[in-house]
Amino acid sequence: MSSSLDHDALASLLRRPHLRSLLAAMNQDGEETRIVGGAIRNALLGRPVTEVDCTTTALPDQIVRLSAQAGFKSVPTGIEHGTITVIVGGEPFEVTTLREDVETDGRYAVVRFGRDFAADARRRDFTINALSLGLDGRLHDHTGGLADLAARRVRFIGDAHVRIREDYLRILRFFRFFAEYAEADPDPDGLAAAGQERAGLAILSRERIRHEVLRLLGARRAVDTVRILAEHGFLTWILDGAGEFGRLRRSIGAGQPFEPVERLAALAVMVEEDADRLRERLRLSNEEHRKLSAYGRLVACLKSGPDICGAVDLRRLVAVHGIDMVLLGMAALAGEPRPRVSREAMAALDALRSGVAPLPVFPLRGADLVEKGVPKGPRIGELLSRARTIWIAEGCPDHPGSATALLQRVLADG
Ligand code: ATP
Ligand code: MG
């Protein structure tokens, strides 16, 4: 069964010199240290391994001491949870003391340090996330993760209900890891438990929800997974509003590498106000909110503006909204009754996308006006904005001389 797993990639993980030095240093004084979690999972799946986490019997102050002894810098990034970042040859590794849960409340866990690798594995979320590997090359599978990984199956460790009640974020992680790693359908026990425990999501912080939701939207099977979320009553809760599934599917299918937040826009922004609600709901950054709002304005324009008849209309649209936004909007709304876009305009969009045609760039700067004797101050902004309106109305000309003509025109008018 495990023939579909890349054991060579796993072996080559252990040939990484920094990682070897780290493990050797952390195995002093009778301690045992292993690579754990995502690095093992990704190596076995033949995927890139970017972060390597280690787990160890050594206590936090011992990790610091062993690091110093080997000449490595260490940073107590999460010392209260037992996590130290050890830097070997410029490469950071998170080294965490083995833990066992003492108490959980659905959000946070009180943990104690332990010396038992099996107990540490059992407190992790999914079987595919609980494999560990020693410097001796032995792969430890305390929870049946290898078989699940070979079958591309995401399963909770132990009873799914119990595990979800310990930490409701695991509901979203279940769907996120499914979206990234699974084939076929979700594990029926996990899915049923997630649905029954759904109300518990309400106690989670919005930051944690945001993190999982954006990761999910960026994942390989985002479309399938969002459909499952909708079918099981999660989607409206997550978005605090409606999701337009077809738009998400089309935007992802368009072959353009849209970011998670752009996928969120396609899915959940129907009007600009949706952007404000989603910012609150998911505690989005200003930059993320800006993108959602810009997408909302574009949709309004595409839905209720005039038809996009020719290359000039298209150029205007790109000048106002930016090429990435227009590509996203056109992909998401493709096939809907509006916008109506001519073939010529679509060809013009393609030319801009591929770089065959240059992107429209507004040709004037404040300095151009200052040079013509306009005093610095609010007047500059007003004139620039007027010039921009004229430039767009004229179809964003970029021929030599158009900047000078535009400059003369606003100066004469103003
Ligand atoms: P990636 O970073 O690529 O998303 P990862 O496996 O490293 O994947 P993290 O979220 O970084 O995922 O968590 C590291 C490991 O810690 C997981 O593999 C899992 O074993 C454990 N883990 C993380 N969050 C939880 C949780 N909420 N409940 C139980 N175990 C968890
Ligand atoms: Mg990680």
Coordinates of C-alpha atoms and ligand atoms in Angstrom, one line a residue:
M1 CA 0.0 0.0 0.0
S2 CA 2.8 2.4 0.9
S3 CA 4.3 1.9 -2.6
S4 CA 2.7 5.2 -3.5
L5 CA 4.7 6.9 -0.9
D6 CA 8.1 8.5 -1.6
H7 CA 10.5 6.7 0.9
D8 CA 13.5 8.1 -1.0
A9 CA 12.4 11.6 -0.3
L10 CA 12.1 10.7 3.3
A11 CA 15.6 9.3 3.3
S12 CA 17.0 12.4 1.6
L13 CA 15.4 14.5 4.4
L14 CA 17.8 12.8 6.8
R15 CA 20.7 13.7 4.5
R16 CA 20.2 17.4 5.0
P17 CA 23.3 18.5 6.8
H18 CA 21.8 21.1 9.0
L19 CA 19.0 18.8 10.1
R20 CA 21.5 16.0 10.8
S21 CA 23.6 18.3 13.0
L22 CA 20.5 19.5 14.8
L23 CA 19.3 16.0 15.6
A24 CA 22.8 14.8 16.6
A25 CA 23.1 17.8 19.0
M26 CA 19.6 17.2 20.5
N27 CA 20.3 13.5 21.0
Q28 CA 23.0 14.1 23.6
D29 CA 22.7 13.3 27.3
G30 CA 20.3 10.4 26.7
E31 CA 17.7 12.5 25.0
E32 CA 15.8 11.4 21.9
T33 CA 14.7 13.8 19.2
R34 CA 12.7 13.1 16.1
I35 CA 11.4 15.0 13.0
V36 CA 7.6 15.1 13.2
G37 CA 4.4 16.2 11.5
G38 CA 4.2 18.1 8.2
A39 CA 7.8 17.5 7.1
I40 CA 7.3 13.7 7.2
R41 CA 3.9 13.9 5.6
N42 CA 5.1 16.1 2.7
A43 CA 8.3 14.1 2.1
L44 CA 6.3 10.9 1.8
L45 CA 3.9 12.5 -0.6
G46 CA 6.8 13.8 -2.7
R47 CA 6.0 17.4 -1.9
P48 CA 8.4 20.1 -1.0
V49 CA 9.4 20.3 2.6
T50 CA 9.9 23.8 3.7
E51 CA 9.6 23.7 7.5
V52 CA 11.0 21.0 9.6
D53 CA 9.5 20.6 13.2
C54 CA 11.2 18.3 15.7
T55 CA 9.9 16.9 18.9
T56 CA 12.2 15.8 21.8
T57 CA 12.4 14.3 25.2
A58 CA 14.7 17.2 26.2
L59 CA 13.0 19.9 28.4
P60 CA 13.0 23.5 27.0
D61 CA 16.0 24.7 29.1
Q62 CA 17.9 21.6 28.0
I63 CA 17.1 22.3 24.3
V64 CA 18.7 25.8 24.9
R65 CA 21.7 24.2 26.6
L66 CA 22.3 21.5 24.0
S67 CA 22.0 24.1 21.2
A68 CA 24.6 26.4 22.9
Q69 CA 26.9 23.4 23.4
A70 CA 26.8 22.6 19.7
G71 CA 27.3 26.3 18.8
F72 CA 23.7 26.9 17.5
K73 CA 21.7 30.0 18.3
S74 CA 18.4 29.4 19.9
V75 CA 15.3 31.6 20.3
P76 CA 12.6 30.9 22.9
T77 CA 9.7 31.5 20.4
G78 CA 7.1 29.6 22.4
I79 CA 8.9 28.6 25.5
E80 CA 5.7 28.3 27.6
H81 CA 4.5 25.6 25.2
G82 CA 8.0 24.1 25.1
T83 CA 9.0 25.4 21.7
I84 CA 12.5 26.7 20.9
T85 CA 13.6 27.8 17.5
V86 CA 17.1 26.5 16.9
I87 CA 19.1 28.0 14.1
V88 CA 21.6 25.8 12.3
G89 CA 23.7 27.3 9.5
G90 CA 21.1 30.0 9.1
E91 CA 18.2 27.5 8.9
P92 CA 15.6 27.7 11.6
F93 CA 14.0 24.6 13.1
E94 CA 11.2 24.4 15.7
V95 CA 12.1 22.0 18.5
T96 CA 9.3 21.2 20.9
T97 CA 9.4 19.2 24.1
L98 CA 7.1 16.1 24.0
R99 CA 3.7 17.0 25.4
E100 CA 0.5 15.5 26.8
D101 CA -2.8 17.2 27.2
V102 CA -3.9 17.7 30.8
E103 CA -7.0 19.7 30.1
T104 CA -8.8 21.1 27.1
D105 CA -11.7 23.6 26.8
G106 CA -12.4 23.5 23.0
R107 CA -9.8 26.3 22.3
Y108 CA -6.7 26.0 24.4
A109 CA -5.0 23.0 26.0
V110 CA -3.1 22.8 29.3
V111 CA -0.2 20.6 28.5
R112 CA 2.5 18.9 30.6
F113 CA 5.9 17.9 29.3
G114 CA 6.3 14.1 28.8
R115 CA 8.8 11.6 27.5
D116 CA 6.4 9.4 25.6
F117 CA 6.4 9.7 21.8
A118 CA 3.3 7.7 21.4
A119 CA 1.3 10.0 23.8
D120 CA 2.6 13.0 21.9
A121 CA 1.4 11.5 18.6
R122 CA -2.0 10.8 20.0
R123 CA -2.6 14.4 21.0
R124 CA -2.1 15.5 17.4
D125 CA -5.1 16.0 15.1
F126 CA -4.9 13.6 12.1
T127 CA -3.1 10.4 11.6
I128 CA -1.2 11.7 8.6
N129 CA 0.2 14.5 10.8
A130 CA 1.5 12.3 13.5
L131 CA 4.3 10.3 11.9
S132 CA 7.8 10.8 13.3
L133 CA 11.3 9.9 12.1
G134 CA 14.6 9.5 14.0
L135 CA 18.1 10.2 13.0
D136 CA 18.6 6.4 12.7
G137 CA 16.1 6.4 9.8
R138 CA 13.3 4.6 11.7
L139 CA 9.8 5.8 10.8
H140 CA 7.4 5.7 13.8
D141 CA 3.7 5.3 13.1
H142 CA 1.8 5.3 16.4
T143 CA -1.6 6.0 14.9
G144 CA -1.9 4.3 11.5
G145 CA -0.9 7.4 9.6
L146 CA 1.2 5.6 7.0
A147 CA -1.8 3.6 5.6
D148 CA -3.9 6.7 5.6
L149 CA -1.3 8.7 3.9
A150 CA -0.9 6.0 1.2
A151 CA -4.7 6.0 0.7
R152 CA -4.6 9.9 0.7
R153 CA -7.1 9.8 3.6
V154 CA -7.5 12.5 6.4
R155 CA -8.7 10.8 9.6
F156 CA -8.9 12.1 13.1
I157 CA -6.7 10.3 15.7
G158 CA -9.2 8.5 18.0
D159 CA -12.8 9.5 18.4
A160 CA -13.6 12.4 16.1
H161 CA -16.2 13.9 18.4
V162 CA -13.9 13.8 21.4
R163 CA -11.0 15.3 19.4
I164 CA -13.2 18.1 18.0
R165 CA -14.5 19.0 21.5
E166 CA -11.0 19.3 22.7
D167 CA -10.3 22.0 20.0
Y168 CA -13.1 23.1 17.6
L169 CA -10.5 24.5 15.2
R170 CA -9.9 20.9 14.2
I171 CA -13.2 21.0 12.3
L172 CA -11.7 23.6 9.9
R173 CA -8.4 21.8 9.9
F174 CA -10.1 18.6 8.9
F175 CA -11.5 20.4 5.8
R176 CA -8.2 22.2 5.1
F177 CA -6.1 19.1 5.2
F178 CA -8.7 17.3 3.1
A179 CA -8.6 20.1 0.5
E180 CA -4.8 19.8 0.3
Y181 CA -4.0 16.1 0.6
A182 CA -7.0 13.9 0.2
E183 CA -8.4 11.9 -2.7
A184 CA -11.9 10.6 -2.9
D185 CA -14.5 11.7 -0.3
P186 CA -14.0 12.9 3.2
D187 CA -13.8 10.3 6.0
P188 CA -17.5 9.7 6.9
D189 CA -16.9 9.6 10.7
G190 CA -14.9 12.8 10.6
L191 CA -17.5 14.5 8.4
A192 CA -20.4 13.4 10.5
A193 CA -18.7 14.5 13.7
A194 CA -17.7 17.9 12.2
G195 CA -21.4 18.5 11.2
Q196 CA -22.7 17.5 14.7
E197 CA -20.1 19.6 16.5
R198 CA -20.5 22.6 14.2
A199 CA -21.9 25.0 16.9
G200 CA -18.6 24.8 18.7
L201 CA -16.9 26.9 16.0
A202 CA -18.5 29.9 17.5
I203 CA -16.0 30.0 20.4
L204 CA -13.0 30.2 18.2
S205 CA -11.1 33.5 17.6
R206 CA -11.7 35.0 14.2
E207 CA -7.9 35.1 13.5
R208 CA -7.7 31.3 13.8
I209 CA -10.7 30.9 11.6
R210 CA -9.2 33.3 9.0
H211 CA -5.9 31.4 8.9
E212 CA -7.6 28.0 8.2
V213 CA -10.1 29.4 5.7
L214 CA -7.5 31.2 3.6
R215 CA -5.3 28.1 3.6
L216 CA -8.3 26.0 2.6
L217 CA -9.1 28.3 -0.3
G218 CA -5.6 28.1 -1.5
A219 CA -5.5 24.3 -1.4
R220 CA -5.5 21.9 -4.4
R221 CA -9.1 20.8 -3.9
A222 CA -10.6 24.1 -2.8
V223 CA -13.5 23.8 -5.1
D224 CA -14.6 20.3 -4.0
T225 CA -14.1 21.2 -0.4
V226 CA -16.1 24.5 -0.6
R227 CA -18.9 22.5 -2.1
I228 CA -18.8 20.0 0.8
L229 CA -18.7 22.9 3.3
A230 CA -21.8 24.3 1.6
E231 CA -23.6 20.9 1.5
H232 CA -23.0 20.5 5.2
G233 CA -24.1 23.9 6.3
F234 CA -20.6 25.4 7.1
L235 CA -20.2 27.9 4.3
T236 CA -22.8 30.4 5.3
W237 CA -21.6 30.3 8.8
I238 CA -17.9 30.8 7.8
L239 CA -18.7 33.7 5.4
D240 CA -21.6 35.1 7.6
G241 CA -23.4 35.3 4.3
A242 CA -23.8 33.7 0.9
G243 CA -21.2 32.1 -1.2
E244 CA -21.3 31.9 -5.0
F245 CA -19.9 28.6 -5.7
G246 CA -19.9 28.8 -9.5
R247 CA -17.7 31.9 -9.5
L248 CA -15.1 30.3 -7.3
R249 CA -15.0 27.3 -9.6
R250 CA -14.6 29.4 -12.7
S251 CA -11.9 31.6 -11.2
I252 CA -9.9 28.6 -10.1
G253 CA -10.5 26.9 -13.4
A254 CA -9.3 29.8 -15.4
G255 CA -5.6 28.7 -15.1
Q256 CA -4.6 32.0 -13.5
P257 CA -2.8 31.6 -10.1
F258 CA -5.2 33.7 -8.0
E259 CA -4.3 34.1 -4.3
P260 CA -6.5 32.7 -1.5
V261 CA -7.9 36.2 -0.8
E262 CA -8.8 36.6 -4.5
R263 CA -10.5 33.3 -4.4
L264 CA -12.4 34.5 -1.4
A265 CA -13.5 37.6 -3.4
A266 CA -14.8 35.4 -6.2
L267 CA -16.7 33.2 -3.8
A268 CA -18.1 35.7 -1.3
V269 CA -18.1 39.3 -2.6
M270 CA -21.3 40.1 -4.5
V271 CA -21.4 43.8 -3.6
E272 CA -18.7 46.1 -2.1
E273 CA -20.4 46.0 1.3
D274 CA -19.6 42.3 1.5
A275 CA -15.9 43.2 1.8
D276 CA -16.6 45.1 5.0
R277 CA -18.6 42.3 6.5
L278 CA -15.9 39.7 5.6
R279 CA -13.2 41.9 7.1
E280 CA -15.0 41.8 10.4
R281 CA -15.9 38.2 10.2
L282 CA -12.4 37.0 9.3
R283 CA -10.4 39.8 10.8
L284 CA -8.8 40.5 7.4
S285 CA -5.8 42.8 7.0
N286 CA -6.2 46.2 5.4
E287 CA -4.6 44.9 2.3
E288 CA -6.9 41.9 2.1
H289 CA -9.9 44.2 2.7
R290 CA -8.7 46.6 0.0
K291 CA -8.6 43.7 -2.6
L292 CA -12.1 42.5 -1.7
S293 CA -13.5 46.1 -1.9
A294 CA -11.8 46.6 -5.3
Y295 CA -13.3 43.4 -6.5
G296 CA -16.7 44.5 -5.3
R297 CA -16.4 47.7 -7.2
L298 CA -15.4 45.9 -10.4
V299 CA -18.3 43.5 -10.1
A300 CA -20.7 46.5 -9.7
C301 CA -19.2 48.0 -12.8
L302 CA -19.3 44.8 -14.9
K303 CA -22.9 44.0 -13.8
S304 CA -24.5 47.4 -14.3
G305 CA -22.1 49.3 -16.5
P306 CA -22.3 49.4 -20.3
D307 CA -21.3 46.4 -22.5
I308 CA -17.6 46.0 -23.1
C309 CA -17.6 46.3 -26.8
G310 CA -14.1 46.9 -27.9
A311 CA -10.4 47.0 -27.0
V312 CA -10.7 50.6 -25.8
D313 CA -13.5 49.8 -23.3
L314 CA -11.3 47.0 -22.0
R315 CA -8.3 49.2 -21.6
R316 CA -10.3 51.6 -19.6
L317 CA -11.5 48.9 -17.3
V318 CA -7.9 47.8 -16.8
A319 CA -6.7 51.3 -16.1
V320 CA -9.3 51.8 -13.4
H321 CA -9.3 48.4 -11.8
G322 CA -5.9 46.9 -12.5
I323 CA -5.2 43.9 -14.8
D324 CA -5.2 41.2 -12.0
M325 CA -8.7 42.3 -10.7
V326 CA -10.1 42.4 -14.3
L327 CA -8.8 38.9 -15.0
L328 CA -10.3 37.7 -11.8
G329 CA -13.7 39.4 -12.4
M330 CA -13.9 38.2 -16.0
A331 CA -13.0 34.6 -15.0
A332 CA -15.5 34.6 -12.1
L333 CA -18.4 36.1 -14.0
A334 CA -17.8 34.2 -17.3
G335 CA -21.0 32.8 -18.7
E336 CA -23.3 34.9 -16.5
P337 CA -25.8 37.1 -18.4
R338 CA -23.7 40.2 -17.6
P339 CA -21.2 41.5 -18.4
R340 CA -21.5 41.2 -22.2
V341 CA -18.0 41.3 -23.5
S342 CA -17.2 41.3 -27.2
R343 CA -14.6 39.0 -28.8
E344 CA -12.4 41.9 -29.6
A345 CA -12.4 43.0 -25.9
M346 CA -11.5 39.4 -24.8
A347 CA -8.7 39.3 -27.3
A348 CA -7.5 42.7 -26.0
L349 CA -7.5 41.3 -22.4
D350 CA -5.5 38.3 -23.5
A351 CA -3.0 40.6 -25.2
L352 CA -2.6 42.6 -21.9
R353 CA -2.4 39.4 -19.8
S354 CA 0.4 37.9 -22.0
G355 CA 2.3 41.1 -22.3
V356 CA 1.8 41.3 -26.1
A357 CA 0.1 44.7 -25.5
P358 CA 1.5 47.1 -22.9
L359 CA -0.6 47.8 -19.8
P360 CA -2.2 51.3 -19.6
V361 CA -0.1 53.5 -17.4
F362 CA -1.2 57.0 -16.4
P363 CA 1.5 59.2 -17.9
L364 CA 1.6 62.2 -15.5
R365 CA 3.1 62.8 -12.1
G366 CA 2.8 65.7 -9.7
A367 CA 6.4 66.7 -10.6
D368 CA 5.2 67.3 -14.2
L369 CA 2.8 69.9 -12.9
V370 CA 5.3 71.5 -10.5
E371 CA 7.7 71.8 -13.4
K372 CA 5.0 73.8 -15.3
G373 CA 4.8 76.2 -12.4
V374 CA 1.8 74.8 -10.4
P375 CA 2.6 75.4 -6.7
K376 CA 2.9 72.4 -4.4
G377 CA -0.3 71.7 -2.5
P378 CA -3.9 70.3 -2.9
R379 CA -4.2 71.9 -6.4
I380 CA -1.7 69.3 -7.7
G381 CA -3.9 66.4 -6.6
E382 CA -7.0 68.0 -8.1
L383 CA -5.4 68.6 -11.5
L384 CA -3.9 65.1 -11.6
S385 CA -7.3 63.6 -10.8
R386 CA -8.9 65.7 -13.6
A387 CA -6.2 64.6 -16.0
R388 CA -6.8 61.0 -15.1
T389 CA -10.5 61.3 -15.8
I390 CA -9.7 62.8 -19.2
W391 CA -7.1 60.2 -19.9
I392 CA -9.5 57.3 -19.2
A393 CA -12.3 58.9 -21.2
E394 CA -10.0 59.1 -24.1
G395 CA -9.2 55.4 -23.9
C396 CA -5.8 55.7 -22.0
P397 CA -3.6 56.7 -24.9
D398 CA 0.0 55.8 -24.6
H399 CA 1.5 57.2 -27.8
P400 CA 4.4 59.6 -27.6
G401 CA 3.2 63.1 -27.1
S402 CA 0.0 62.1 -25.3
A403 CA 1.4 63.0 -21.9
T404 CA 2.4 66.5 -23.1
A405 CA -1.0 67.0 -24.8
L406 CA -2.8 66.0 -21.6
L407 CA -0.7 68.3 -19.5
Q408 CA -1.4 71.2 -21.7
R409 CA -5.1 70.5 -21.6
V410 CA -5.5 70.4 -17.8
L411 CA -3.4 73.5 -17.4
A412 CA -5.5 75.3 -20.0
D413 CA -8.7 74.2 -18.4
G414 CA -7.6 74.8 -14.8
Ligands
ATP1 P1 1.5 23.0 7.2 O1 2.4 23.9 8.1 O2 2.1 22.6 5.9 O3 0.2 23.5 7.1 P2 1.8 21.2 9.4 O4 1.5 19.7 9.5 O5 3.1 21.7 9.8 O6 1.4 21.6 7.9 P3 0.8 23.0 11.4 O7 -0.5 23.6 11.5 O8 2.0 23.8 11.2 O9 0.6 21.9 10.3 O10 1.0 22.1 12.7 C1 2.1 21.3 13.0 C2 1.7 19.9 13.6 O11 1.1 20.2 14.9 C3 0.6 19.2 12.8 O12 1.1 18.4 11.8 C4 -0.1 18.5 13.9 O13 0.6 17.3 14.2 C5 0.0 19.4 15.1 N1 -1.2 20.3 15.3 C6 -1.3 21.5 14.9 N2 -2.4 22.1 15.2 C7 -3.1 21.1 15.9 C8 -4.4 21.1 16.5 N3 -5.2 22.1 16.5 N4 -4.8 20.0 17.2 C9 -3.9 18.9 17.2 N5 -2.7 18.9 16.6 C10 -2.3 20.0 16.0
MG2 MG 3.7 23.8 9.9

